[in-house]
Amino acid sequence: MSGGLLLFIVRRMMIVPPTLFVILFITFALTQIAPGDPVRIITGSRAPDPVIAERIREEFGLNGGFLERFGNYFWGVVSEGDLGPSYFFRSPQRTVQELLGERIWISAQLGLISLGLTYLIGIPLGIFAALKRGTWKDPGTISGLMVFDAIHIIVLVQLIIWLSVFVLDDFFNLFGLNIPSLWTPGNAASYIIPVLVLTLPGLAGMARFVRVSVLTVMDEEYVRTARAKGLRERTVILRHVIRNAMLPLATFFVLSILTVISGSIFVETLYGIPGVGSFIFRSITQRDFNVLLGITLLLSTLIVVGNLLTDILYVFIDPRIRYGSRGS
Amino acid sequence: MTAPKILRTMGRGRWLRALPLGRPWLTLLALLLVAGLVAAACGGGGDDSAPASQSAEGSDRGERDSGRDDGDGQSADQAEADQADQSDQPRPAAPAARQSGVLRIARGEPITLDPALVTDVTSASFVVEIFGGLVSLDPDLNIIPDLAETLPTVRNNADGTVTYTFVLRRDALFQNGRRVTAADVKWSIERHAAPETLSPTAIDYIGDIVGARDYIRNQIDEIEGIQVIDERTVEITVDGPKPYFLAKLTYPTAFVVDRNQVESDPNNWTRNPNGTGPFKLAEWRLGEQIVLEPFDRYHLGPAKLDSVQIRFAGGGLTQYENDEVDIADVNVNDIESVRTPGTALNAEFVSRSELGVFYLGFNTKQPPFDDPRVRRAFGHAIDKETINTVVLQEVLPVAEGIIPPGLPGFDENFRGLSFDPDLAVQLIEDSNYAGSPLLEGIRLTISGAGATPGPVIEAIQQMWLENLGIPVEIQQVETANFFQELDRGLYQLFNIGWIVDYPDPENILDLKFFSGSRQNDADYTSDEVDALLLQARTEQDVQTRIDLYRRVEDILVNEDAVWIPLFFSQTNQVVKPYVEGYVPPRSVVPILRFITIAE
């Protein structure tokens, strides 16, 4: 197996650079045909002197043919890892790396915390629902969670802000928490609202996934065998059912990490969180193309590499999957 | 004070999207205008903006003014946060968790702190606190000496030029302790104007100085109109008697910067700027906040605050009521709770007019609006008073004319086109386009990306339909394209705002209506108006000059109907009772040093 696997990994890795190149090329092309001139945006509502506008355009490298500009950009990225300057934040000059650095960290923190909570809360609830199949507790649990999934996240943010800042503030004060109505630098209580908003809608999906998975396993013959040989129900559930039911989640995990790192545009924007999500939106409205290209490159690298890891993980988790020579 | 800004748009765009993002006092407007916010919020999703950014442009402008752009951007950030502000839940006074001596406010993130590059309101509001120039504006927009000891002496030269002589204060210092000299003044202005600095505003603000235009276009090595006489004396010669020139020197393009610092790190010196203003940049956390601390040897008297925390998101009533900010903007959704007499919020409510106007503009070269009768008909068909009482709850003063209150030349007795549906119909019938298919399919373009254009624009659309029988389509265009397409004259009818940069009617009437001005968005040409504007440029008698501008305004509004002024901009805010010495500024002026926090 190891030879085939190695070949498989190498082959998959060789696809990564061309994939990223194509993504970058398409995104770059899109920025060229997008309406709106970055120069006009930085000079404001006031129409710029044409001579000055031309000079700014030159400085940003906005002159020249499409291929020439793409070539310059691509060479900068490949040779020096230089994603170029922001068009918008000009003095102090901010590189794309600088603008994104802190933001990725904040988005990732929020994303990982809420992802962890989704697993921690969603899995037990899903198991609970599965074990209570046939009673009101099963649909009760799942539909209770579905409520959060059904409310649009924009409304959910407002609702949770209102609840935690104005209705339940005395409750939170008991624990010494004064939850701000907006993200506040240096205040750890700022995490509460975004984490709630990012976690709650995902619980239903997680619980349902786990529930189905557990139910499937419970119908397996080896579970019947375990029961038949007289194991206690608790042992059957813990040892045989849950362990096997959790396997599909492992692969799910890699991809969900990636999606949370990209941040939630809505939550970050509405709660004033300086993360990647809110910045994507802002950069689009400002036509800050270098920033957009940088974000795209970053996220697509994560996704491409994440997919690769997932494929590899599958091989270890499910021995039935084989990647080898095509004919086998 | 930023470029005469078009009021910049908020990222979220409802009408007057053109509001300065991020600039708290203007953001308010943005919010107001965004009265449709709740509805739109749900549809609009997460815009953030900006910048700030534009509004005056900025917001966003990024804000370009505004815009904020934008914004914008503008801009943008405020908007986002304010969306969370729809709770009007009265709150019991929470325990004040604030530190004494620290003022907490919210506005958008500046896109630059370089006085030469700033064009948006948000960035300008930081620049005016950190830097300073020869002269400055006080909160009532009077021109006052800053680095100069007194206002300059003025000498008319034989060749028609005018020389201003400034003597610097002996105690004027950079924040690192170095004394400001006349050479610093000359070097700074030349640096801002230098072609390689790429300042978008230098040509407009210092182009009147003798030699400056050639210098900006890289044809000469020095601006000969700026002469260093001795260490403390500098003479600035202007190419003609221009009563508004001194006001232009209050704009950041004339601010003094530290030559050593700029030359040692041309792109990044603003990370730790060494200005001459009342506040030093103490901290800048990207995307989160800026902290300013007083410069304790400031020549006009050091600020009394310990520090100012400026967050880049929020600023709305929810935060204010939760004691997270000390000053907040009040949007139209909240105006009722603030207006209820006897409440704490009502006692803390302040409003003040700003030097801006929101208007409908016509492209005077495109049919059917190349006929002034059609333009006037559209004006006579709008009932601004009803919009004001019903839709806006009187949060904005109705604009009869173009010159806003507070600007010299404002006349409270001025009357624009009256609401007169019969006359409006008559004018259409008398026009060249009576019964013409060109009256169908008229399109009103606004800057924005919201689900609805907002109640004001919808009301106007409805009035045109009812009173003229003319259906008008509303097109929303993202801020990023709006100004560009407006420059190109692509819109036959548009809605935007304009805030002046310095308190002189020249900054709106000449800039927006002189034939061939780059800012003439109506593409308007009139020999009569041009002649009056030219005369006003150099008219030395104050009253005669004002009368000239009033005549221009009358032609523009009542005869040629180039713009339909809708509302003047106004700041509506709540201010905590312990914040003393604060008045909402009418434009971007240094304000923080006057504030104290009562114990």
Short mmCIF file of N, CA, C and O in Angstrom, two decimals, chain A residues 35-37 40-52 55-56 59 88-94 98-99 103 106 154 158 161-162 165-166 169 179-186 266 269-270 272 274 278 281-282 284-287, chain B residues 4-6 45-48 51 57 61-65 77 80-81 83-84 91 111-114 119 195 198-200 204-205 216-217 267-268 270-271 284 286-288 311 313-314 318-319 322 324 478 480-481 483-484 487 511 518-519:
data_model
loop_
_atom_site.label_atom_id
_atom_site.label_comp_id
_atom_site.label_asym_id
_atom_site.label_seq_id
_atom_site.Cartn_x
_atom_site.Cartn_y
_atom_site.Cartn_z
N PRO A 35 -16.16 46.61 -12.77
CA PRO A 35 -16.32 48.04 -12.92
C PRO A 35 -15.75 48.76 -11.71
O PRO A 35 -15.65 48.18 -10.63
N GLY A 36 -15.35 50.01 -11.87
CA GLY A 36 -14.82 50.75 -10.73
C GLY A 36 -13.32 50.85 -10.84
O GLY A 36 -12.63 49.87 -11.08
N ASP A 37 -12.82 52.06 -10.68
CA ASP A 37 -11.41 52.33 -10.85
C ASP A 37 -10.81 52.61 -9.49
O ASP A 37 -11.24 53.52 -8.80
N ARG A 40 -9.94 56.20 -8.83
CA ARG A 40 -11.07 57.09 -8.58
C ARG A 40 -11.57 56.92 -7.15
O ARG A 40 -12.07 57.87 -6.55
N ILE A 41 -11.41 55.73 -6.62
CA ILE A 41 -11.89 55.51 -5.26
C ILE A 41 -10.98 56.18 -4.24
O ILE A 41 -11.44 56.83 -3.31
N ILE A 42 -9.68 56.09 -4.43
CA ILE A 42 -8.83 56.72 -3.42
C ILE A 42 -8.82 58.23 -3.55
O ILE A 42 -8.51 58.93 -2.60
N THR A 43 -9.16 58.78 -4.72
CA THR A 43 -9.18 60.23 -4.81
C THR A 43 -10.52 60.79 -4.38
O THR A 43 -10.70 61.99 -4.35
N GLY A 44 -11.46 59.93 -4.06
CA GLY A 44 -12.66 60.42 -3.44
C GLY A 44 -13.70 60.89 -4.40
O GLY A 44 -13.66 60.64 -5.58
N SER A 45 -14.66 61.61 -3.83
CA SER A 45 -15.79 62.04 -4.63
C SER A 45 -15.35 63.14 -5.58
O SER A 45 -16.02 63.46 -6.53
N ARG A 46 -14.20 63.71 -5.29
CA ARG A 46 -13.73 64.81 -6.10
C ARG A 46 -12.98 64.24 -7.30
O ARG A 46 -12.10 63.42 -7.17
N ALA A 47 -13.36 64.69 -8.47
CA ALA A 47 -12.71 64.18 -9.67
C ALA A 47 -11.24 64.58 -9.66
O ALA A 47 -10.92 65.75 -9.46
N PRO A 48 -10.32 63.63 -9.83
CA PRO A 48 -8.90 63.96 -9.74
C PRO A 48 -8.39 64.66 -11.00
O PRO A 48 -8.94 64.47 -12.07
N ASP A 49 -7.35 65.42 -10.80
CA ASP A 49 -6.66 66.00 -11.95
C ASP A 49 -6.14 64.85 -12.80
O ASP A 49 -5.53 63.91 -12.29
N PRO A 50 -6.39 64.89 -14.10
CA PRO A 50 -6.03 63.75 -14.95
C PRO A 50 -4.54 63.40 -14.89
O PRO A 50 -4.17 62.21 -14.91
N VAL A 51 -3.69 64.42 -14.78
CA VAL A 51 -2.25 64.15 -14.74
C VAL A 51 -1.90 63.34 -13.49
O VAL A 51 -1.15 62.37 -13.54
N ILE A 52 -2.50 63.75 -12.36
CA ILE A 52 -2.20 63.06 -11.11
C ILE A 52 -2.79 61.67 -11.11
O ILE A 52 -2.16 60.70 -10.67
N ARG A 55 -0.54 59.40 -12.85
CA ARG A 55 0.66 59.04 -12.08
C ARG A 55 0.36 58.00 -11.02
O ARG A 55 1.15 57.09 -10.78
N ILE A 56 -0.80 58.16 -10.37
CA ILE A 56 -1.16 57.18 -9.33
C ILE A 56 -1.35 55.81 -9.97
O ILE A 56 -0.89 54.79 -9.47
N GLU A 59 1.89 54.26 -10.53
CA GLU A 59 2.53 53.76 -9.31
C GLU A 59 1.92 52.42 -8.88
O GLU A 59 2.62 51.54 -8.38
N PHE A 88 -5.43 50.99 -1.01
CA PHE A 88 -6.27 51.86 -0.24
C PHE A 88 -5.55 52.45 0.97
O PHE A 88 -5.60 53.63 1.22
N PHE A 89 -4.86 51.58 1.71
CA PHE A 89 -4.13 52.06 2.88
C PHE A 89 -2.75 52.48 2.41
O PHE A 89 -1.87 51.66 2.21
N ARG A 90 -2.56 53.78 2.20
CA ARG A 90 -1.38 54.20 1.46
C ARG A 90 -0.26 54.76 2.31
O ARG A 90 0.91 54.66 1.94
N SER A 91 -0.58 55.41 3.37
CA SER A 91 0.49 55.97 4.19
C SER A 91 0.00 56.03 5.62
O SER A 91 -0.86 56.84 5.90
N PRO A 92 0.45 55.19 6.51
CA PRO A 92 1.48 54.19 6.27
C PRO A 92 1.05 53.15 5.23
O PRO A 92 -0.10 52.80 5.15
N GLN A 93 2.07 52.72 4.50
CA GLN A 93 1.81 51.73 3.48
C GLN A 93 1.62 50.36 4.13
O GLN A 93 2.45 49.94 4.91
N ARG A 94 0.55 49.71 3.82
CA ARG A 94 0.27 48.40 4.41
C ARG A 94 0.38 47.34 3.33
O ARG A 94 -0.27 47.44 2.30
N GLU A 98 0.50 42.30 5.96
CA GLU A 98 0.27 42.98 7.23
C GLU A 98 -1.22 43.12 7.52
O GLU A 98 -1.69 42.91 8.63
N LEU A 99 -1.98 43.51 6.47
CA LEU A 99 -3.40 43.73 6.67
C LEU A 99 -4.12 42.44 7.05
O LEU A 99 -5.06 42.44 7.81
N ARG A 103 -5.90 39.76 11.19
CA ARG A 103 -7.29 39.40 10.94
C ARG A 103 -7.48 37.90 10.86
O ARG A 103 -8.48 37.35 11.33
N ILE A 106 -7.68 36.52 14.37
CA ILE A 106 -8.95 36.73 15.07
C ILE A 106 -10.04 35.82 14.50
O ILE A 106 -10.77 35.16 15.23
N ILE A 154 -28.25 37.00 9.99
CA ILE A 154 -28.32 38.44 10.22
C ILE A 154 -29.30 38.76 11.34
O ILE A 154 -29.07 39.62 12.19
N GLN A 158 -28.63 40.03 15.65
CA GLN A 158 -29.35 41.09 16.35
C GLN A 158 -30.04 40.54 17.60
O GLN A 158 -30.03 41.14 18.66
N ILE A 161 -27.50 39.73 20.31
CA ILE A 161 -26.98 40.96 20.91
C ILE A 161 -28.02 41.53 21.87
O ILE A 161 -27.73 41.89 23.01
N TRP A 162 -29.24 41.57 21.38
CA TRP A 162 -30.30 42.15 22.21
C TRP A 162 -30.47 41.35 23.49
O TRP A 162 -30.55 41.90 24.58
N VAL A 165 -27.12 41.70 25.73
CA VAL A 165 -26.74 43.01 26.22
C VAL A 165 -27.86 43.67 27.02
O VAL A 165 -27.62 44.39 27.96
N PHE A 166 -29.09 43.40 26.62
CA PHE A 166 -30.17 44.15 27.28
C PHE A 166 -31.07 43.30 28.16
O PHE A 166 -31.62 43.79 29.13
N ASP A 169 -28.37 40.85 30.75
CA ASP A 169 -27.12 41.43 31.22
C ASP A 169 -26.90 41.24 32.72
O ASP A 169 -25.79 41.03 33.16
N ILE A 179 -21.05 42.15 28.75
CA ILE A 179 -20.90 41.86 27.32
C ILE A 179 -21.11 43.12 26.50
O ILE A 179 -22.14 43.77 26.62
N PRO A 180 -20.14 43.50 25.68
CA PRO A 180 -20.30 44.70 24.88
C PRO A 180 -21.23 44.44 23.70
O PRO A 180 -21.32 43.32 23.20
N SER A 181 -21.91 45.48 23.27
CA SER A 181 -22.83 45.33 22.15
C SER A 181 -22.08 45.28 20.83
O SER A 181 -22.66 45.07 19.79
N LEU A 182 -20.80 45.52 20.88
CA LEU A 182 -19.96 45.45 19.69
C LEU A 182 -18.59 44.95 20.11
O LEU A 182 -18.20 45.12 21.26
N TRP A 183 -17.89 44.40 19.19
CA TRP A 183 -16.53 43.93 19.45
C TRP A 183 -15.69 45.05 20.09
O TRP A 183 -15.64 46.16 19.59
N THR A 184 -15.06 44.74 21.21
CA THR A 184 -14.25 45.73 21.90
C THR A 184 -12.85 45.18 22.08
O THR A 184 -12.69 44.12 22.69
N PRO A 185 -11.86 45.87 21.56
CA PRO A 185 -10.49 45.36 21.69
C PRO A 185 -10.13 45.18 23.16
O PRO A 185 -10.44 46.04 23.98
N GLY A 186 -9.52 44.08 23.45
CA GLY A 186 -9.05 43.87 24.81
C GLY A 186 -10.09 43.39 25.80
O GLY A 186 -9.79 43.17 26.95
N PHE A 266 -20.99 37.91 7.61
CA PHE A 266 -22.11 38.57 8.29
C PHE A 266 -21.79 38.87 9.75
O PHE A 266 -21.97 39.99 10.21
N THR A 269 -19.07 41.47 10.17
CA THR A 269 -19.48 42.80 9.76
C THR A 269 -20.45 43.41 10.76
O THR A 269 -20.31 44.55 11.17
N LEU A 270 -21.42 42.61 11.18
CA LEU A 270 -22.46 43.16 12.05
C LEU A 270 -21.94 43.41 13.46
O LEU A 270 -22.41 44.32 14.14
N GLY A 272 -18.79 44.09 14.18
CA GLY A 272 -17.61 44.94 14.16
C GLY A 272 -16.32 44.20 14.46
O GLY A 272 -15.39 44.77 15.04
N PRO A 274 -12.77 42.75 13.65
CA PRO A 274 -11.75 42.97 12.62
C PRO A 274 -11.16 41.67 12.10
O PRO A 274 -9.99 41.39 12.30
N SER A 278 -15.06 40.34 7.46
CA SER A 278 -15.48 41.72 7.27
C SER A 278 -14.55 42.43 6.31
O SER A 278 -14.95 43.32 5.57
N PHE A 281 -15.36 41.90 2.50
CA PHE A 281 -16.43 42.76 2.02
C PHE A 281 -15.91 44.17 1.77
O PHE A 281 -16.16 44.79 0.74
N ARG A 282 -15.18 44.66 2.75
CA ARG A 282 -14.67 46.01 2.65
C ARG A 282 -13.75 46.19 1.45
O ARG A 282 -13.83 47.18 0.72
N ILE A 284 -13.79 44.54 -1.27
CA ILE A 284 -14.54 44.50 -2.52
C ILE A 284 -15.12 45.88 -2.80
O ILE A 284 -14.99 46.42 -3.90
N THR A 285 -15.75 46.49 -1.79
CA THR A 285 -16.36 47.79 -2.05
C THR A 285 -15.30 48.83 -2.36
O THR A 285 -15.56 49.78 -3.07
N GLN A 286 -14.09 48.63 -1.85
CA GLN A 286 -13.04 49.61 -2.12
C GLN A 286 -12.20 49.25 -3.33
O GLN A 286 -11.26 49.96 -3.65
N ARG A 287 -12.51 48.16 -3.98
CA ARG A 287 -11.75 47.71 -5.14
C ARG A 287 -10.26 47.62 -4.82
O ARG A 287 -9.42 48.04 -5.60
N PRO B 4 -13.78 68.75 -0.80
CA PRO B 4 -15.18 69.05 -0.70
C PRO B 4 -15.72 67.78 -1.06
O PRO B 4 -15.41 67.21 -2.05
N LYS B 5 -16.40 67.29 -0.18
CA LYS B 5 -16.65 65.92 -0.38
C LYS B 5 -17.98 65.77 -0.79
O LYS B 5 -18.82 66.36 -0.27
N ILE B 6 -18.10 64.82 -1.56
CA ILE B 6 -19.41 64.46 -1.77
C ILE B 6 -19.71 63.68 -0.60
O ILE B 6 -18.90 62.97 -0.14
N GLY B 45 -27.70 42.68 3.95
CA GLY B 45 -26.62 41.85 4.36
C GLY B 45 -25.51 42.60 4.89
O GLY B 45 -25.67 43.63 5.46
N GLY B 46 -24.38 42.11 4.70
CA GLY B 46 -23.34 42.70 5.45
C GLY B 46 -22.53 43.63 4.64
O GLY B 46 -21.54 43.25 4.12
N ASP B 47 -22.84 44.81 4.60
CA ASP B 47 -21.93 45.64 3.97
C ASP B 47 -21.12 46.20 4.97
O ASP B 47 -21.62 46.54 5.96
N ASP B 48 -19.99 46.56 4.77
CA ASP B 48 -19.34 47.13 5.83
C ASP B 48 -18.78 48.36 5.35
O ASP B 48 -18.92 48.93 4.69
N PRO B 51 -15.08 53.05 5.17
CA PRO B 51 -14.87 53.57 5.25
C PRO B 51 -15.03 54.30 5.45
O PRO B 51 -15.15 54.62 5.65
N GLU B 57 -17.51 62.12 1.11
CA GLU B 57 -16.96 61.23 0.72
C GLU B 57 -16.33 60.76 1.51
O GLU B 57 -15.82 60.71 1.98
N ARG B 61 -15.18 57.57 1.17
CA ARG B 61 -14.29 57.59 0.28
C ARG B 61 -13.31 57.19 0.96
O ARG B 61 -12.73 57.70 1.59
N GLY B 62 -13.50 56.17 1.08
CA GLY B 62 -12.61 55.65 1.70
C GLY B 62 -11.86 56.38 1.57
O GLY B 62 -11.59 56.93 0.91
N GLU B 63 -13.06 56.05 2.24
CA GLU B 63 -13.25 56.73 1.95
C GLU B 63 -13.02 57.78 1.52
O GLU B 63 -12.92 58.41 2.14
N ARG B 64 -12.80 58.16 0.10
CA ARG B 64 -12.91 59.40 -0.45
C ARG B 64 -13.72 60.07 0.43
O ARG B 64 -14.42 59.65 1.08
N ASP B 65 -13.71 60.96 0.63
CA ASP B 65 -14.49 61.55 1.49
C ASP B 65 -15.48 60.69 1.97
O ASP B 65 -16.16 60.26 1.44
N ASP B 77 -17.55 50.71 8.30
CA ASP B 77 -17.56 49.97 9.54
C ASP B 77 -18.64 50.40 10.48
O ASP B 77 -19.08 49.68 11.32
N GLU B 80 -21.92 48.88 9.71
CA GLU B 80 -22.13 47.53 10.11
C GLU B 80 -22.59 47.51 11.52
O GLU B 80 -23.51 46.85 11.90
N ALA B 81 -21.87 48.25 12.27
CA ALA B 81 -22.12 48.16 13.66
C ALA B 81 -23.45 48.74 13.98
O ALA B 81 -24.17 48.26 14.83
N GLN B 83 -25.93 48.63 12.50
CA GLN B 83 -27.04 47.80 12.22
C GLN B 83 -27.49 47.10 13.46
O GLN B 83 -28.61 46.68 13.56
N ALA B 84 -26.56 46.95 14.33
CA ALA B 84 -26.91 46.24 15.54
C ALA B 84 -27.64 47.16 16.49
O ALA B 84 -27.90 46.84 17.62
N ARG B 91 -32.56 51.95 29.03
CA ARG B 91 -31.69 51.23 29.95
C ARG B 91 -31.51 51.96 31.25
O ARG B 91 -31.38 53.17 31.26
N ILE B 111 -7.62 55.77 6.26
CA ILE B 111 -6.86 55.05 5.24
C ILE B 111 -5.47 55.64 5.10
O ILE B 111 -4.58 55.02 4.55
N THR B 112 -5.28 56.84 5.60
CA THR B 112 -3.95 57.42 5.59
C THR B 112 -3.89 58.49 6.67
O THR B 112 -4.90 59.06 7.06
N LEU B 113 -2.68 58.74 7.17
CA LEU B 113 -2.50 59.87 8.08
C LEU B 113 -1.61 60.92 7.44
O LEU B 113 -1.15 61.84 8.10
N ASP B 114 -1.35 60.79 6.16
CA ASP B 114 -0.49 61.74 5.47
C ASP B 114 -1.31 62.95 5.01
O ASP B 114 -2.23 62.80 4.22
N THR B 119 -8.03 62.46 1.60
CA THR B 119 -9.15 63.03 0.85
C THR B 119 -10.47 62.72 1.53
O THR B 119 -11.47 63.30 1.20
N PRO B 195 5.25 66.31 -7.45
CA PRO B 195 4.59 65.31 -8.29
C PRO B 195 4.71 63.90 -7.71
O PRO B 195 3.77 63.12 -7.76
N LEU B 198 2.12 62.49 -5.17
CA LEU B 198 0.85 62.00 -5.71
C LEU B 198 -0.35 62.49 -4.91
O LEU B 198 -1.31 61.75 -4.71
N SER B 199 -0.30 63.72 -4.46
CA SER B 199 -1.46 64.23 -3.72
C SER B 199 -2.60 64.54 -4.68
O SER B 199 -2.43 65.27 -5.64
N PRO B 200 -3.78 63.97 -4.42
CA PRO B 200 -4.91 64.27 -5.30
C PRO B 200 -5.49 65.66 -5.05
O PRO B 200 -6.26 66.15 -5.85
N ASP B 204 -5.77 71.66 -6.04
CA ASP B 204 -6.94 72.47 -5.73
C ASP B 204 -6.72 73.38 -4.53
O ASP B 204 -7.32 74.44 -4.44
N TYR B 205 -5.88 72.96 -3.61
CA TYR B 205 -5.77 73.73 -2.37
C TYR B 205 -4.57 74.65 -2.32
O TYR B 205 -4.58 75.64 -1.61
N ILE B 216 3.60 71.58 -9.45
CA ILE B 216 2.85 70.33 -9.31
C ILE B 216 2.98 69.51 -10.59
O ILE B 216 3.05 68.28 -10.56
N ARG B 217 3.00 70.20 -11.71
CA ARG B 217 3.12 69.47 -12.98
C ARG B 217 4.57 69.21 -13.34
O ARG B 217 4.89 68.89 -14.48
N ASN B 267 7.43 56.17 2.86
CA ASN B 267 6.15 55.46 2.79
C ASN B 267 5.57 55.11 4.14
O ASN B 267 4.40 54.81 4.24
N ASN B 268 6.40 55.12 5.16
CA ASN B 268 5.91 54.60 6.44
C ASN B 268 6.08 55.55 7.62
O ASN B 268 5.85 55.15 8.76
N THR B 270 4.22 57.80 8.61
CA THR B 270 2.97 58.06 9.32
C THR B 270 2.61 56.96 10.31
O THR B 270 1.58 57.03 10.97
N ARG B 271 3.45 55.92 10.42
CA ARG B 271 3.19 54.95 11.48
C ARG B 271 3.41 55.58 12.85
O ARG B 271 2.88 55.13 13.84
N TRP B 284 -2.09 52.20 17.19
CA TRP B 284 -2.98 51.96 16.06
C TRP B 284 -3.06 50.46 15.88
O TRP B 284 -2.14 49.84 15.39
N LEU B 286 -4.64 47.72 13.87
CA LEU B 286 -5.32 47.59 12.58
C LEU B 286 -6.70 46.99 12.74
O LEU B 286 -6.86 45.95 13.36
N GLY B 287 -7.67 47.68 12.17
CA GLY B 287 -9.03 47.15 12.18
C GLY B 287 -9.75 47.31 13.50
O GLY B 287 -10.93 47.05 13.59
N GLU B 288 -9.04 47.73 14.55
CA GLU B 288 -9.68 47.79 15.85
C GLU B 288 -9.79 49.21 16.40
O GLU B 288 -10.87 49.74 16.52
N ARG B 311 -12.60 53.76 18.35
CA ARG B 311 -12.83 52.42 17.80
C ARG B 311 -13.31 52.54 16.37
O ARG B 311 -13.99 53.49 16.03
N ALA B 313 -15.40 50.62 14.86
CA ALA B 313 -16.72 50.07 14.56
C ALA B 313 -17.69 50.65 15.57
O ALA B 313 -17.31 50.97 16.68
N GLY B 314 -18.90 50.77 15.16
CA GLY B 314 -19.94 51.16 16.10
C GLY B 314 -20.13 52.65 16.20
O GLY B 314 -19.93 53.39 15.26
N THR B 318 -26.95 51.82 20.78
CA THR B 318 -26.85 50.65 21.66
C THR B 318 -25.58 50.73 22.49
O THR B 318 -25.59 50.53 23.70
N GLN B 319 -24.49 51.04 21.81
CA GLN B 319 -23.22 51.14 22.52
C GLN B 319 -23.25 52.27 23.54
O GLN B 319 -22.70 52.17 24.61
N ASN B 322 -25.20 51.29 26.48
CA ASN B 322 -24.48 50.28 27.25
C ASN B 322 -23.17 50.84 27.80
O ASN B 322 -22.30 50.10 28.24
N GLU B 324 -20.54 52.12 26.38
CA GLU B 324 -19.30 51.74 25.72
C GLU B 324 -18.67 52.90 24.97
O GLU B 324 -17.49 52.87 24.65
N GLU B 478 -23.07 50.99 -7.07
CA GLU B 478 -22.07 50.90 -6.02
C GLU B 478 -21.21 52.16 -6.01
O GLU B 478 -20.85 52.68 -7.07
N ALA B 480 -18.20 52.57 -5.69
CA ALA B 480 -16.96 52.43 -6.45
C ALA B 480 -17.15 52.89 -7.89
O ALA B 480 -16.23 53.40 -8.52
N ASN B 481 -18.34 52.69 -8.42
CA ASN B 481 -18.57 53.10 -9.81
C ASN B 481 -19.26 54.44 -9.90
O ASN B 481 -19.18 55.11 -10.91
N PHE B 483 -19.04 57.49 -8.59
CA PHE B 483 -18.35 58.75 -8.84
C PHE B 483 -17.67 58.75 -10.20
O PHE B 483 -17.62 59.76 -10.89
N GLN B 484 -17.16 57.59 -10.56
CA GLN B 484 -16.49 57.48 -11.85
C GLN B 484 -17.47 57.75 -12.99
O GLN B 484 -17.19 58.50 -13.92
N ASP B 487 -18.56 61.38 -13.11
CA ASP B 487 -17.55 62.19 -13.79
C ASP B 487 -17.75 62.16 -15.30
O ASP B 487 -17.52 63.12 -16.00
N LEU B 511 -16.96 75.79 -7.50
CA LEU B 511 -16.43 74.45 -7.76
C LEU B 511 -17.42 73.57 -8.53
O LEU B 511 -17.03 72.81 -9.40
N ARG B 518 -13.84 70.54 -13.01
CA ARG B 518 -13.87 69.08 -12.98
C ARG B 518 -14.98 68.57 -12.08
O ARG B 518 -15.42 67.44 -12.18
N GLN B 519 -15.42 69.40 -11.14
CA GLN B 519 -16.44 68.95 -10.20
C GLN B 519 -17.85 69.33 -10.66
O GLN B 519 -18.81 69.16 -9.92
#
